[in-house]
mmCIF file of C-alpha atoms in Angstrom:
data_model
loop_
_atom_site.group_PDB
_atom_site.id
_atom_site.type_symbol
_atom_site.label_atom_id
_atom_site.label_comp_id
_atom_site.label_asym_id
_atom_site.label_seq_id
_atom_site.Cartn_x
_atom_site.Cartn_y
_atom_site.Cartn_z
ATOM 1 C CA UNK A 1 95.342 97.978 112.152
ATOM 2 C CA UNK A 2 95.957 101.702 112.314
ATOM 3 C CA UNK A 3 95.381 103.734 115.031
ATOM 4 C CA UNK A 4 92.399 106.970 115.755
ATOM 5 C CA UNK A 5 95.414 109.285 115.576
ATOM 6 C CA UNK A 6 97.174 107.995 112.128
ATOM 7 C CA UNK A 7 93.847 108.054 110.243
ATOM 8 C CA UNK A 8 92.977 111.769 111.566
ATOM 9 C CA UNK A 9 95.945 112.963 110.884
ATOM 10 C CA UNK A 10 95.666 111.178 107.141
ATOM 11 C CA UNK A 11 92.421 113.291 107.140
ATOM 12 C CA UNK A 12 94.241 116.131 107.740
ATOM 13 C CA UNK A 13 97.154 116.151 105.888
ATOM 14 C CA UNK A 14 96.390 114.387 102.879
ATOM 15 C CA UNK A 15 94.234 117.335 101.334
ATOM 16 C CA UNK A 16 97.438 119.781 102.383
ATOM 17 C CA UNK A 17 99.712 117.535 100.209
ATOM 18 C CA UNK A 18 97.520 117.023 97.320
ATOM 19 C CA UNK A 19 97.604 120.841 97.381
ATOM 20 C CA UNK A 20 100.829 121.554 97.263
ATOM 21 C CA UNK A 21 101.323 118.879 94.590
ATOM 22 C CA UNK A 22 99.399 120.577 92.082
ATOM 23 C CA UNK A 23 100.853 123.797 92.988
ATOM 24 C CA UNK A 24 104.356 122.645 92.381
ATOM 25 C CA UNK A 25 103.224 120.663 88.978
ATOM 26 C CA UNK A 26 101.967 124.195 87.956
ATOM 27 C CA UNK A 27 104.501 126.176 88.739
ATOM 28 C CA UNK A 28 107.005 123.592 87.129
ATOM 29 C CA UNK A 29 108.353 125.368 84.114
ATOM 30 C CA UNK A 30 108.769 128.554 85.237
ATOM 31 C CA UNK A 31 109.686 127.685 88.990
ATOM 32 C CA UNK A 32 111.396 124.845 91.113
ATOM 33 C CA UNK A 33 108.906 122.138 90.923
ATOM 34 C CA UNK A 34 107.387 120.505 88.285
ATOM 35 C CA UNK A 35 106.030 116.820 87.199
ATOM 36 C CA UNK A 36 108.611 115.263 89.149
ATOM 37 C CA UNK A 37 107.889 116.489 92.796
ATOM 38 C CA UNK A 38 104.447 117.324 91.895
ATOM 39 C CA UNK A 39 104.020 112.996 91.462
ATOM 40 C CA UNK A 40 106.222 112.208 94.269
ATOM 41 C CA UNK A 41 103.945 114.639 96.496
ATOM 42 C CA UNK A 42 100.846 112.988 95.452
ATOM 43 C CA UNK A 43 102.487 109.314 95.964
ATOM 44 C CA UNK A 44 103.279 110.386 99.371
ATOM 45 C CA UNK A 45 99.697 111.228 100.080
ATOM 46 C CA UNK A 46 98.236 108.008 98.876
ATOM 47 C CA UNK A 47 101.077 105.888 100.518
ATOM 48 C CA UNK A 48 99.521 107.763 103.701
ATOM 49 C CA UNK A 49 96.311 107.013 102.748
ATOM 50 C CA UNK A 50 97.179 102.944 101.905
ATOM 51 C CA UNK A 51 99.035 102.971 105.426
ATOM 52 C CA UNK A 52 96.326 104.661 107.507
ATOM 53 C CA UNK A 53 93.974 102.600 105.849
ATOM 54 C CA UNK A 54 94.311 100.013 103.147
ATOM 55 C CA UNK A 55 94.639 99.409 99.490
ATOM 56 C CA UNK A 56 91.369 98.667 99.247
ATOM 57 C CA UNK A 57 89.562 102.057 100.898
ATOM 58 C CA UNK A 58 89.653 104.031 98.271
ATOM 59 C CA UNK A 59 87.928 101.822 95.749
ATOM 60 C CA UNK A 60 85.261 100.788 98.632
ATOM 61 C CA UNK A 61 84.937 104.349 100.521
ATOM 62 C CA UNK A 62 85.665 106.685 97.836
ATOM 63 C CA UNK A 63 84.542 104.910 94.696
ATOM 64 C CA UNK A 64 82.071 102.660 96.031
ATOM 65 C CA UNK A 65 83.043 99.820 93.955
ATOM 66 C CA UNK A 66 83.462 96.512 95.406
ATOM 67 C CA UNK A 67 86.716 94.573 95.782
ATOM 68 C CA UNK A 68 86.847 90.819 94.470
ATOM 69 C CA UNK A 69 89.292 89.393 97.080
ATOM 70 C CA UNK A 70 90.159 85.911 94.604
ATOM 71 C CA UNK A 71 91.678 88.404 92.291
ATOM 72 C CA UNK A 72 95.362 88.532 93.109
ATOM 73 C CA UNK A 73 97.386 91.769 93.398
ATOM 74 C CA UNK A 74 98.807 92.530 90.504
ATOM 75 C CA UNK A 75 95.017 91.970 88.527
ATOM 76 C CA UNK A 76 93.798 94.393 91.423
ATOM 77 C CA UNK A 77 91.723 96.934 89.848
ATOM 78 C CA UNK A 78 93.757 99.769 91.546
ATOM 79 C CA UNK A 79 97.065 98.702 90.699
ATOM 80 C CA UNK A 80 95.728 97.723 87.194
ATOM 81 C CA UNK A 81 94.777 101.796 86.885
ATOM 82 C CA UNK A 82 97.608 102.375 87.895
ATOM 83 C CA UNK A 83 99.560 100.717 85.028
ATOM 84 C CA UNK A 84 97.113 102.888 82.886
ATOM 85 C CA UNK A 85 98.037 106.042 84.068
ATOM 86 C CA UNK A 86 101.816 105.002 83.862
ATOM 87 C CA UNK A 87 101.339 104.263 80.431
ATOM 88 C CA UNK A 88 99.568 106.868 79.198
ATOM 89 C CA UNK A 89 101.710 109.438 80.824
ATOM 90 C CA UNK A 90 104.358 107.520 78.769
ATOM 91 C CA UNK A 91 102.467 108.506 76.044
ATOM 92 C CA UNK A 92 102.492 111.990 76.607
ATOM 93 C CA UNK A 93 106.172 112.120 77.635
ATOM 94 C CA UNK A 94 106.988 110.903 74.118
ATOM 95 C CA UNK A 95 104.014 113.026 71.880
ATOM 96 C CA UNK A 96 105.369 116.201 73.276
ATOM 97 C CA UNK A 97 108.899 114.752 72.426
ATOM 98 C CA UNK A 98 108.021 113.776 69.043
ATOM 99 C CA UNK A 99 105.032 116.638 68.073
ATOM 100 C CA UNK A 100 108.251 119.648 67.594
ATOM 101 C CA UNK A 101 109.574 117.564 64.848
ATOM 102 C CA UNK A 102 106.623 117.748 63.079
ATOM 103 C CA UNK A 103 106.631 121.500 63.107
ATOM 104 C CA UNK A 104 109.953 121.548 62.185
ATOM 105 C CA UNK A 105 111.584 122.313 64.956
ATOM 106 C CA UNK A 106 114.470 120.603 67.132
ATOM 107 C CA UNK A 107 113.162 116.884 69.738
ATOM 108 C CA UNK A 108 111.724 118.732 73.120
ATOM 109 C CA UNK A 109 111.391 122.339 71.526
ATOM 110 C CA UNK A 110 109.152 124.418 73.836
ATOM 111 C CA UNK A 111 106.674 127.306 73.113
ATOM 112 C CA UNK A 112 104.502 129.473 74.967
ATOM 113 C CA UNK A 113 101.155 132.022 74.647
ATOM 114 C CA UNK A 114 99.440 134.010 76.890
ATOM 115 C CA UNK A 115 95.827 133.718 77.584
ATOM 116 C CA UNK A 116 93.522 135.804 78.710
ATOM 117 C CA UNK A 117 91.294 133.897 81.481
ATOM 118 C CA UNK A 118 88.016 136.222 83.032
ATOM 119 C CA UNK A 119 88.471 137.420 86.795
ATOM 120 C CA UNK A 120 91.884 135.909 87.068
ATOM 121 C CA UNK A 121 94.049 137.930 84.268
ATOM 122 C CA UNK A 122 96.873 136.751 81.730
ATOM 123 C CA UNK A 123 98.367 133.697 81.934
ATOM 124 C CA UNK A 124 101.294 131.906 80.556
ATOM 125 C CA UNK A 125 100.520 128.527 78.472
ATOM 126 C CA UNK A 126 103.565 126.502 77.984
ATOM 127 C CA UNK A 127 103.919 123.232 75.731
ATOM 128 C CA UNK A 128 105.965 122.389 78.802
ATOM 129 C CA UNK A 129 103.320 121.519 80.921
ATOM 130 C CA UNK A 130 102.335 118.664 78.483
ATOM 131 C CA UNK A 131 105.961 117.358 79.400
ATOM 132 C CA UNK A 132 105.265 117.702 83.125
ATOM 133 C CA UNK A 133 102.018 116.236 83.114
ATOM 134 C CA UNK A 134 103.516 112.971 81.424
ATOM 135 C CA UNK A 135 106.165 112.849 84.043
ATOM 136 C CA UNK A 136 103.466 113.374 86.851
ATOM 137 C CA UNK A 137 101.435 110.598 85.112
ATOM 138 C CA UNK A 138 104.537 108.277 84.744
ATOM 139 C CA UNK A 139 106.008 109.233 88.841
ATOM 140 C CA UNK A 140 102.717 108.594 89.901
ATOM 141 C CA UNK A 141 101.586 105.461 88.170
ATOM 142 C CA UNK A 142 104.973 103.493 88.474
ATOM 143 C CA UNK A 143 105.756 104.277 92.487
ATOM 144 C CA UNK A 144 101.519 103.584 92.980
ATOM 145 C CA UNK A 145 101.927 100.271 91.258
ATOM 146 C CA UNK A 146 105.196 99.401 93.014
ATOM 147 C CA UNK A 147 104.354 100.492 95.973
ATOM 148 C CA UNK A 148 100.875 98.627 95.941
ATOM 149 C CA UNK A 149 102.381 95.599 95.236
ATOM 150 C CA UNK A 150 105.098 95.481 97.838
ATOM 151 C CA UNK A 151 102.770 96.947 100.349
ATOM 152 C CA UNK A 152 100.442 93.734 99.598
ATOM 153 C CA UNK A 153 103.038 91.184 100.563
#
């Protein structure tokens, strides 16, 4: 059992990490940061989260879903998403790998455009991100699982 304090502050700074996480997953291929820190951010928010609480708030509180407690952990509906998101940012690690050689061009080749967006101006659109977002997706879905199951026994 947590304490008042733990879950306020989880309150609090959760939302202030989740920021920042995006922020640096943006900023990734033009800046320090990327899909790296941007996943390790966000897995350090819901590891506050699963302590302050438990690994089963945000599928009761959040989602409103409820929890079957005869299914063991690792056919836990969380840690089973989880796997998903692992996997398909596996996927997208390897596509934006793979989808250069198709065009001709070396494994990994990047590209870029700028677009136009209303009230906020010109902005850069890498093939990078792609990358970044499958690392983000991979971070974040392998320490989640890991860290759901260890945090259950």
């Amino acid at each position: 059992m947590t304490t008042t304090i733990m879950r306020t502050t989880a309150r609090i700074v959760v939302p202030i990490v989740l920021v920042v996480a995006i922020s640096l997953f943006l900023q990734g291929h033009n800046l320090p940061g990327g899909g790296f820190i941007g996943g390790i951010l966000t897995v350090a928010a819901f590891t506050l989260v699963y302590v302050a609480y438990d690994l089963d708030y945000l599928e009761v509180s959040v989602l409103g879903r409820e929890v079957d407690p005869d299914v063991g952990i690792h056919e836990h509906r969380t840690v089973t998403t989880y796997r998903r998101v692992f996997t398909v940012g596996l996927v997208l690690v390897v596509v934006s790998g793979l989808a250069p050689l198709l065009l001709g061009e070396p494994f990994l080749a990047q590209a870029f455009t700028y677009v136009h967006l209303p009230l906020y101006g010109e902005v850069e659109l890498a093939s990078a991100l792609v990358f970044d977002a499958g690392i983000y997706l991979v971070v974040v879905g392998g320490l989640l699982t890991v860290f759901s199951v260890v945090g259950n026994e």
